PDB file of C-alpha atoms in Angstrom:
ATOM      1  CA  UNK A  14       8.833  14.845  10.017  1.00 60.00           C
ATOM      2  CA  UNK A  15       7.842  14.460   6.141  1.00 65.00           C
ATOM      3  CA  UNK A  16       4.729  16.974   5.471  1.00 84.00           C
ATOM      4  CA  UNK A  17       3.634  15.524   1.721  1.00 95.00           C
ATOM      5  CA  UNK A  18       0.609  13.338   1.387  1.00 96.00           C
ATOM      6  CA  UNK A  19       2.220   9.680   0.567  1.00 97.00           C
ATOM      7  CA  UNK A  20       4.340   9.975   3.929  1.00 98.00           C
ATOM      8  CA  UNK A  21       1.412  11.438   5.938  1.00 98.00           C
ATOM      9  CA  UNK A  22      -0.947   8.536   4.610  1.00 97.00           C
ATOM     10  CA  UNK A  23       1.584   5.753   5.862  1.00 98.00           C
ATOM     11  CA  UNK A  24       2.206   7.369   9.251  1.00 98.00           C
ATOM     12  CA  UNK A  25      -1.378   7.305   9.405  1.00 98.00           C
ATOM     13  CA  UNK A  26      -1.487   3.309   8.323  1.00 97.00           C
ATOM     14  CA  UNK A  27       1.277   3.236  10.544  1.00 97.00           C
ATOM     15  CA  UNK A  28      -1.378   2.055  13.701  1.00 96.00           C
ATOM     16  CA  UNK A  29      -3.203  -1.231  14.145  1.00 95.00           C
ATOM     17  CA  UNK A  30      -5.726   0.653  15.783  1.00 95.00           C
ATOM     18  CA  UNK A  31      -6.736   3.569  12.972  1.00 96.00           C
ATOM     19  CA  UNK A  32      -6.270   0.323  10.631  1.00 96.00           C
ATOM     20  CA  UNK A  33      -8.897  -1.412  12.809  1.00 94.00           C
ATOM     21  CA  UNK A  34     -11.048   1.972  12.967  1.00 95.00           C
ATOM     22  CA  UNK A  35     -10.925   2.138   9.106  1.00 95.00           C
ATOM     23  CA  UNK A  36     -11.525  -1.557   8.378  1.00 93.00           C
ATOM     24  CA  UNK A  37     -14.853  -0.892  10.724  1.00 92.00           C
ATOM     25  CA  UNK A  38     -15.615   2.701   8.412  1.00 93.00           C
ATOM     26  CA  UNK A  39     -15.260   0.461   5.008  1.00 90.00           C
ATOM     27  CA  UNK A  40     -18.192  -1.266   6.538  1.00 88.00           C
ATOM     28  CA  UNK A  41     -20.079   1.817   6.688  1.00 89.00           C
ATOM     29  CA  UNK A  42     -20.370   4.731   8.779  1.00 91.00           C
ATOM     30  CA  UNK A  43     -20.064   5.331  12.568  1.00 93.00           C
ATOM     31  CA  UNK A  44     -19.765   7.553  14.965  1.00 92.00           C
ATOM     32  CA  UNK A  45     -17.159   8.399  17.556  1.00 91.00           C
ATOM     33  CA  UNK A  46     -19.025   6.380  20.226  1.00 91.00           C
ATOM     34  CA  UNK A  47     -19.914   3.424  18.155  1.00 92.00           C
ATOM     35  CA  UNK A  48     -15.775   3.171  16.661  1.00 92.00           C
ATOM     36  CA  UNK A  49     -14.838   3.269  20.448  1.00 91.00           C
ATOM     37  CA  UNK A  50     -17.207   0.336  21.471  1.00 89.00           C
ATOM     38  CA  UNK A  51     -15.024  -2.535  19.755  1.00 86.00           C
ATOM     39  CA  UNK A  52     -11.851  -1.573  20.887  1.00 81.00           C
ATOM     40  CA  UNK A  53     -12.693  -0.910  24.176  1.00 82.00           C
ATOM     41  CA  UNK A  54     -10.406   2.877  23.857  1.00 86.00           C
ATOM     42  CA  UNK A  55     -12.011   6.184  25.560  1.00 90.00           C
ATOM     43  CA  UNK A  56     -13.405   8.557  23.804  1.00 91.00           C
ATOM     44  CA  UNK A  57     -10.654  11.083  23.645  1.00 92.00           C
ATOM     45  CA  UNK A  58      -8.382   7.938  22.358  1.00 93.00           C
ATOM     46  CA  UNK A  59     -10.298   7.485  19.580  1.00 94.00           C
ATOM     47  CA  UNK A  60     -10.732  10.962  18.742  1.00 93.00           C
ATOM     48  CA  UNK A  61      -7.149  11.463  19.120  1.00 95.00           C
ATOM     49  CA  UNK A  62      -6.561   8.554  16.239  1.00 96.00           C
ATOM     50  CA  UNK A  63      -9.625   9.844  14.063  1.00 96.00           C
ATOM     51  CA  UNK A  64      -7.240  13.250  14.003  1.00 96.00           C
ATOM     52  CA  UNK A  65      -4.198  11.775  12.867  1.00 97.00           C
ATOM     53  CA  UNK A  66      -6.613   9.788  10.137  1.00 97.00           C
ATOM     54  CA  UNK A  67      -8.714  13.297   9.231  1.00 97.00           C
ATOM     55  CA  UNK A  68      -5.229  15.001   8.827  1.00 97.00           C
ATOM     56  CA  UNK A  69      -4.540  12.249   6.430  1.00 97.00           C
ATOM     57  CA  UNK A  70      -7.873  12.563   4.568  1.00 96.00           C
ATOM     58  CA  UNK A  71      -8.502   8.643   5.229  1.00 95.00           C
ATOM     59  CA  UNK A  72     -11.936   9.672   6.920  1.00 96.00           C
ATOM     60  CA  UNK A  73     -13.953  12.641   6.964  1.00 94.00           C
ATOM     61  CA  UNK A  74     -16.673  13.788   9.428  1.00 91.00           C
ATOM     62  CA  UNK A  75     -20.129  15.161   9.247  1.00 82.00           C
ATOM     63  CA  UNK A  76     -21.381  18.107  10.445  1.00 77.00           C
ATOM     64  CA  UNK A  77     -25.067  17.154  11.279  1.00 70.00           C
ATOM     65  CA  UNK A  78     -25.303  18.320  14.473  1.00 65.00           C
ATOM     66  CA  UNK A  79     -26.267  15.131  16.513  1.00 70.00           C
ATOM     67  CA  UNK A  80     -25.186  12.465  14.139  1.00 75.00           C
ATOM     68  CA  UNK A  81     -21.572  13.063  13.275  1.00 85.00           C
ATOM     69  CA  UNK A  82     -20.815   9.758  11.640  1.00 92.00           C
ATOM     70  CA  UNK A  83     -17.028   8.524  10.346  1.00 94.00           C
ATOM     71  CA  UNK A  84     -16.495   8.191   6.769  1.00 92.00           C
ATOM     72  CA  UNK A  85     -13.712   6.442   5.212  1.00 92.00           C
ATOM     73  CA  UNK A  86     -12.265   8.359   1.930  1.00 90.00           C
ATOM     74  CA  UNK A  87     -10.711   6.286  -0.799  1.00 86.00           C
ATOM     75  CA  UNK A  88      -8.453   8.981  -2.538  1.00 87.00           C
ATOM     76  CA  UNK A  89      -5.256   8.213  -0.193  1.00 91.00           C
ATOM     77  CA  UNK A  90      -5.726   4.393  -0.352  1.00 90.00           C
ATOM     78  CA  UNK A  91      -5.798   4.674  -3.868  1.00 87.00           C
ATOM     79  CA  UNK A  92      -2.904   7.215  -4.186  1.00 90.00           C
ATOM     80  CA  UNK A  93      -0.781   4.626  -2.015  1.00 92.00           C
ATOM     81  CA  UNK A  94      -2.345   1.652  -4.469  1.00 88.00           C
ATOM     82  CA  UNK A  95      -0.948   4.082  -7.191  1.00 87.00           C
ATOM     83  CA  UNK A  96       2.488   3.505  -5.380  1.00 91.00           C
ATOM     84  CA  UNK A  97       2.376  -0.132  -5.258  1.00 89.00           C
ATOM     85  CA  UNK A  98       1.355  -0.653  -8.462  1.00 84.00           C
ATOM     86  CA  UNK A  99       4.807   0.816  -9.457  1.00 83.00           C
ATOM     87  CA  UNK A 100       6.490  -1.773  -7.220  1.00 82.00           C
ATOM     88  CA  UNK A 101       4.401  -4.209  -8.747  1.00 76.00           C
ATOM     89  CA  UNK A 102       5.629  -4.001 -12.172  1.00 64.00           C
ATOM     90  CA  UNK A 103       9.394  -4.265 -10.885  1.00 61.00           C
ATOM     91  CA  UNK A 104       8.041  -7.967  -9.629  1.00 62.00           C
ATOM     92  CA  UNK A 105       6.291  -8.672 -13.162  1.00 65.00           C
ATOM     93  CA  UNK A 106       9.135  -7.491 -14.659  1.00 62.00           C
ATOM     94  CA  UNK A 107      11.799  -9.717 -12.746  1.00 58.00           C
ATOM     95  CA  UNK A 108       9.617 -12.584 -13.203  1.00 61.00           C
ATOM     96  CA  UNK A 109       9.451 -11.914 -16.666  1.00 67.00           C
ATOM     97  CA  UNK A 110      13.251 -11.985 -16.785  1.00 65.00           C
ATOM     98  CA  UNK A 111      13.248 -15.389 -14.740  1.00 63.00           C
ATOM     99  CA  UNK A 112      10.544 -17.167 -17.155  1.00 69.00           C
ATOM    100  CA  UNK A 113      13.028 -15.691 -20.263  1.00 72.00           C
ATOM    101  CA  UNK A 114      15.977 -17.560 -18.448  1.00 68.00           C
ATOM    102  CA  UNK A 115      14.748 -20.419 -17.892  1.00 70.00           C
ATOM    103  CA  UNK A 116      12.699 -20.686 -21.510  1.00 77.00           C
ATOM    104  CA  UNK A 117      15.866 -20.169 -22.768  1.00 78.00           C
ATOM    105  CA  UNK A 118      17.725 -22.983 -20.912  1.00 74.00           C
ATOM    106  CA  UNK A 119      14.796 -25.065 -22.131  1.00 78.00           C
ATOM    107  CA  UNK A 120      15.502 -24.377 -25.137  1.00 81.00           C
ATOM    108  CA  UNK A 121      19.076 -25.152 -24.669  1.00 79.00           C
ATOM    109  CA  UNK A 122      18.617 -28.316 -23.026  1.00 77.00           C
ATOM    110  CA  UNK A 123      16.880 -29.321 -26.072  1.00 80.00           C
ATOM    111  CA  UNK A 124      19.709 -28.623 -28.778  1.00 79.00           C
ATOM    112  CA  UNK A 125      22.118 -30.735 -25.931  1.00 77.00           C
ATOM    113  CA  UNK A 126      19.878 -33.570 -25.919  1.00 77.00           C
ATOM    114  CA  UNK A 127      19.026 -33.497 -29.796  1.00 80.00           C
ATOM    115  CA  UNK A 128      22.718 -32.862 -31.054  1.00 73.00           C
ATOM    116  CA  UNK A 129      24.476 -36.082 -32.497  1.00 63.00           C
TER     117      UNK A 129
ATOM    118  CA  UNK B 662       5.046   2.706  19.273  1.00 60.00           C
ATOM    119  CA  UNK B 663       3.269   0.031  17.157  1.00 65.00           C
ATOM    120  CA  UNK B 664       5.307  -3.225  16.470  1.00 84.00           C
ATOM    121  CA  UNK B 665       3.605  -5.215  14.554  1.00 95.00           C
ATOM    122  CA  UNK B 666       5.062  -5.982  11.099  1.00 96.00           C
ATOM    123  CA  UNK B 667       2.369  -3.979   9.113  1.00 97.00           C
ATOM    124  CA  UNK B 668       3.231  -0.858  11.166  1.00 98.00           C
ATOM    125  CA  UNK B 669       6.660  -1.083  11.360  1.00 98.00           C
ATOM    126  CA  UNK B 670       6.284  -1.053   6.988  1.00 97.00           C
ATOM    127  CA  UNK B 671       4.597   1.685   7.171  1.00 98.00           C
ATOM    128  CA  UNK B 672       6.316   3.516   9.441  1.00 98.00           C
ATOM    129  CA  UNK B 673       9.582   2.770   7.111  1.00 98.00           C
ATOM    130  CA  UNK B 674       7.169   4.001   4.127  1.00 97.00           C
ATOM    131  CA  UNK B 675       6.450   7.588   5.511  1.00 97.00           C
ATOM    132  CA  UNK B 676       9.690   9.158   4.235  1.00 96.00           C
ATOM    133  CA  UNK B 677      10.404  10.458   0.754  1.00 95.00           C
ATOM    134  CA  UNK B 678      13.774   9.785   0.965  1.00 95.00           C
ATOM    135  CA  UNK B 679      13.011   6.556   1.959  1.00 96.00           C
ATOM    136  CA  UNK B 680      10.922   5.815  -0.429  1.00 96.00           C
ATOM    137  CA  UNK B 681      13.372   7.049  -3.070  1.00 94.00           C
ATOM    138  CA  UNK B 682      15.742   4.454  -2.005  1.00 95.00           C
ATOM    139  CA  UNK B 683      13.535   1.886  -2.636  1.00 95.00           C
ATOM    140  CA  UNK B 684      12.745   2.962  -6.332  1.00 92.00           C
ATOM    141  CA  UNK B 685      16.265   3.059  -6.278  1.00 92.00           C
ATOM    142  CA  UNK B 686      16.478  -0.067  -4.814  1.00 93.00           C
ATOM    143  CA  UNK B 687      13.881  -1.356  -7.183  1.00 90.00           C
ATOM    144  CA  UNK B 688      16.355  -1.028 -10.587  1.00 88.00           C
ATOM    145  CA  UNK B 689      18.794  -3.069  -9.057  1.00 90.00           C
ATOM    146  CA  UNK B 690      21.470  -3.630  -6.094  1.00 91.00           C
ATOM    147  CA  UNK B 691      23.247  -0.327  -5.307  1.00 93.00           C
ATOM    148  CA  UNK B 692      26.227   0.572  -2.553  1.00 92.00           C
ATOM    149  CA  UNK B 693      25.354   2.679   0.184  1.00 91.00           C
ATOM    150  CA  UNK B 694      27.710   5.257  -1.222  1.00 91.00           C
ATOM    151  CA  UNK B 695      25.808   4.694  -4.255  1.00 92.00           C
ATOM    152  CA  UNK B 696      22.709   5.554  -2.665  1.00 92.00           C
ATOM    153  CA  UNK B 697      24.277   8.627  -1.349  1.00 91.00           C
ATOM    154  CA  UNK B 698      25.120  10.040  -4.304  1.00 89.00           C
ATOM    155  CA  UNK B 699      21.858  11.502  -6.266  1.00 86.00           C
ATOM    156  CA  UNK B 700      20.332  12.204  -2.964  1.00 81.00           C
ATOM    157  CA  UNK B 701      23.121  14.746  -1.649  1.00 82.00           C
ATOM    158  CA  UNK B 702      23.243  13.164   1.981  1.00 86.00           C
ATOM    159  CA  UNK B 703      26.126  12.053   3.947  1.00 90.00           C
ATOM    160  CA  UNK B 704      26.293   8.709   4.646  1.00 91.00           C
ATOM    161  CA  UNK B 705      25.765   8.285   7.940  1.00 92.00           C
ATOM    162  CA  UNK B 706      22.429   9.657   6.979  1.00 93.00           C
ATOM    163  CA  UNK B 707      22.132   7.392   4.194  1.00 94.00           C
ATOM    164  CA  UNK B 708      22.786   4.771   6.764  1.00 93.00           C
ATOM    165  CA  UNK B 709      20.376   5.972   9.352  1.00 95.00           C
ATOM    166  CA  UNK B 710      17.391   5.691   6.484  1.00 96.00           C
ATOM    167  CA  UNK B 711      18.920   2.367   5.587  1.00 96.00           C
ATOM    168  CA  UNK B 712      18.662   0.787   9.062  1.00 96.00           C
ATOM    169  CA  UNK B 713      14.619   1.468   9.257  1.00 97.00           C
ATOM    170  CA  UNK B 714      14.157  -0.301   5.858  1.00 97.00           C
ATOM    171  CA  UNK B 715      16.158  -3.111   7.037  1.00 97.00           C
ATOM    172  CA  UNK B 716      14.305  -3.394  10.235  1.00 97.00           C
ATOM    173  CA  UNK B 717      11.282  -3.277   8.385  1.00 97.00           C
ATOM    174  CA  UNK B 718      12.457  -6.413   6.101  1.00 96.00           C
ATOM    175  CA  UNK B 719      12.544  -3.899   3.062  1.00 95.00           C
ATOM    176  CA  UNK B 720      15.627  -4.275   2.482  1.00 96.00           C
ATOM    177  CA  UNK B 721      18.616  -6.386   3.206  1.00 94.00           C
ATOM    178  CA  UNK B 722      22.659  -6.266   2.731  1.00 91.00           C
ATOM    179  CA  UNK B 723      24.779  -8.659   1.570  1.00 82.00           C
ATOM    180  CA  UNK B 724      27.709  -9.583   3.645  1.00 77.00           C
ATOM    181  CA  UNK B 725      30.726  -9.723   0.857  1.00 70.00           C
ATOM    182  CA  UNK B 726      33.722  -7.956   3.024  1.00 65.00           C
ATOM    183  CA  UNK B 727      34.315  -4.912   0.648  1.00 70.00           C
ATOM    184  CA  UNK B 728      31.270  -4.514  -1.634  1.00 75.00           C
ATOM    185  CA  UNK B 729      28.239  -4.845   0.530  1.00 85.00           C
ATOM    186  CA  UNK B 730      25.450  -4.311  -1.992  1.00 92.00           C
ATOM    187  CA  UNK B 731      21.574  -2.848  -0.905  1.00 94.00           C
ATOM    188  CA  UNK B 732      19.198  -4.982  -2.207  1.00 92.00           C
ATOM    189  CA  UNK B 733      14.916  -4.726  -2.062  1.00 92.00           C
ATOM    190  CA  UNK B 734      12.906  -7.433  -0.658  1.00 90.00           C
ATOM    191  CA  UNK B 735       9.415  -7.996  -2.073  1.00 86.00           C
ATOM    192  CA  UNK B 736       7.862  -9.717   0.963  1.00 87.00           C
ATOM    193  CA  UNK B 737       6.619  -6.640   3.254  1.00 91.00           C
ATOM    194  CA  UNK B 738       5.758  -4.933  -0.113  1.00 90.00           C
ATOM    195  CA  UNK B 739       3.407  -7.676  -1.068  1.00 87.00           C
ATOM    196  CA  UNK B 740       1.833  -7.868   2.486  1.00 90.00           C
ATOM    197  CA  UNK B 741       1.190  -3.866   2.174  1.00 92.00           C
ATOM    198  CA  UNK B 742      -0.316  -4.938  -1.538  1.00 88.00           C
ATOM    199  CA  UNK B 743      -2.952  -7.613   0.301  1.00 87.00           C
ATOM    200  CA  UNK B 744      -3.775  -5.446   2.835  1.00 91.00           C
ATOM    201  CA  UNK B 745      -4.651  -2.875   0.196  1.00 89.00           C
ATOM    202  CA  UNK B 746      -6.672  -5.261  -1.569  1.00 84.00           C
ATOM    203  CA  UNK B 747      -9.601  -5.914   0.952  1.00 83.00           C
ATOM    204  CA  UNK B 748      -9.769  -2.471   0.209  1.00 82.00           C
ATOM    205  CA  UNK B 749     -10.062  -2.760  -3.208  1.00 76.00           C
ATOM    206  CA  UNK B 750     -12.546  -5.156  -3.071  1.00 64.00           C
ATOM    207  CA  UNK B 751     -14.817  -2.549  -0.583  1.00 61.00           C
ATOM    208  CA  UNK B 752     -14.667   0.207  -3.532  1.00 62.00           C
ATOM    209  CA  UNK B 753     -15.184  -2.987  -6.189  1.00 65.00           C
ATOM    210  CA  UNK B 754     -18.690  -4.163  -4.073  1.00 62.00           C
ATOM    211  CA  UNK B 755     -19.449   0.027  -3.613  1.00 58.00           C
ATOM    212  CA  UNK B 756     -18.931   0.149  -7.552  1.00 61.00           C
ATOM    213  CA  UNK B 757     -20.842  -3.080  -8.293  1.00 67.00           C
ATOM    214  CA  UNK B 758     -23.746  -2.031  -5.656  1.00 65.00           C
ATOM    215  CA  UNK B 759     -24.301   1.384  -7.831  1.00 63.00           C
ATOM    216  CA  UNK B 760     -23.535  -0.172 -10.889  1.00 68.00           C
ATOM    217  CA  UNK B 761     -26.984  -2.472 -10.026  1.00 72.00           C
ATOM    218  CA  UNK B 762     -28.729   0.292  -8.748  1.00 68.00           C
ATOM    219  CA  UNK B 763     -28.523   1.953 -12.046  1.00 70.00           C
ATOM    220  CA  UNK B 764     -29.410  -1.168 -14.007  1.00 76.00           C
ATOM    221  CA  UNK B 765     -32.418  -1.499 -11.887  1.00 77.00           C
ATOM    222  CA  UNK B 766     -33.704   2.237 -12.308  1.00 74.00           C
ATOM    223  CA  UNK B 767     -32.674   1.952 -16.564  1.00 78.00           C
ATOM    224  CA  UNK B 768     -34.936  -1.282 -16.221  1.00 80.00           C
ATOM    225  CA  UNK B 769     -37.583   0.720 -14.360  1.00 79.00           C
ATOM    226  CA  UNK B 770     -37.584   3.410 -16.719  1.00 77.00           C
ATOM    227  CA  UNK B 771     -38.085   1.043 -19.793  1.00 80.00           C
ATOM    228  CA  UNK B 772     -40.869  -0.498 -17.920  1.00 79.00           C
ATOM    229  CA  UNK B 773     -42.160   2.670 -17.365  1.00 78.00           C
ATOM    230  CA  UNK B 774     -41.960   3.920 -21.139  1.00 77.00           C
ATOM    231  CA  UNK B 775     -43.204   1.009 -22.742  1.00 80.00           C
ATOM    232  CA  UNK B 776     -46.081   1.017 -20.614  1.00 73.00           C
ATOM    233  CA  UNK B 777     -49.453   1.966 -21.870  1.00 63.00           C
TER     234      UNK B 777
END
């Protein structure tokens, strides 16, 4: 099993559920209890999903001694956004290409149509 | 195991060597011995990585009898890219929500200055 931080993130994304329980932390806090209620998961479910998205560093956890609320940390999600943005650029790139081609077959068409 | 197409991506997505593939991938069609090659693995190994990225949709291979070329497909990508983005948009409203807060309190503090 892959150990660095890109693979751990996606194996961690790799869940509807921890997606679910970090679409609920962008909304703010919460704590174990209150991330259970919607899903209708035990507690030891959810804490067992919160793990695998601590290891990650998606979410973090107080240490208030009542109040232990969920937080959702940015700093993966943006190293995967990093990622994509890579893959982006092939796309821009190839459609960049494309527009080229077919300006140039424009521009083609043109001399055809305008030649004697 | 989660099924759904967003985990299945991401699943695919938690390998390096997977992931080198794709960028691979991403400069243009390759063989699967050329995939072998810079990575140092056999290829039934290559193979074995290449059969989670096509069930994933990332990538497909064409069907020519002799020179079966790898190539990337965008579309699972981009769905990774607009889940991403309602993420985005949490961190833009975070940003935007300080960025008023701060207006407010420079306002305040003018008030307060120019005050008698």
């Amino acid at each position: 099993m892959a150990t660095d931080q890109l693979s751990v993130t996606f194996a961690a994304l790799a869940d509807p559920t921890r997606r679910a329980i970090l679409a609920r932390l962008a909304q703010g806090e919460a704590t174990v209890t209150e991330l259970a209620e919607p899903f209708s998961l035990s507690l030891p479910a959810v804490s067992k999903h919160l793990k695998v998205l601590q290891y990650a560093g998606l979410v973090t956890q107080g240490r208030r001694a009542q109040w232990r609320p969920c937080r959702i940390e940015p700093a993966p999600l943006q190293e995967v956004a990093a990622w994509m943005e890579e893959y982006r650029q092939v796309w821009d790139e190839s459609w960049d290409r494309l527009d080229t081609y077919l300006k140039e077959m424009q521009v083609k068409e043109e001399h055809r149509r305008s030649a004697p």
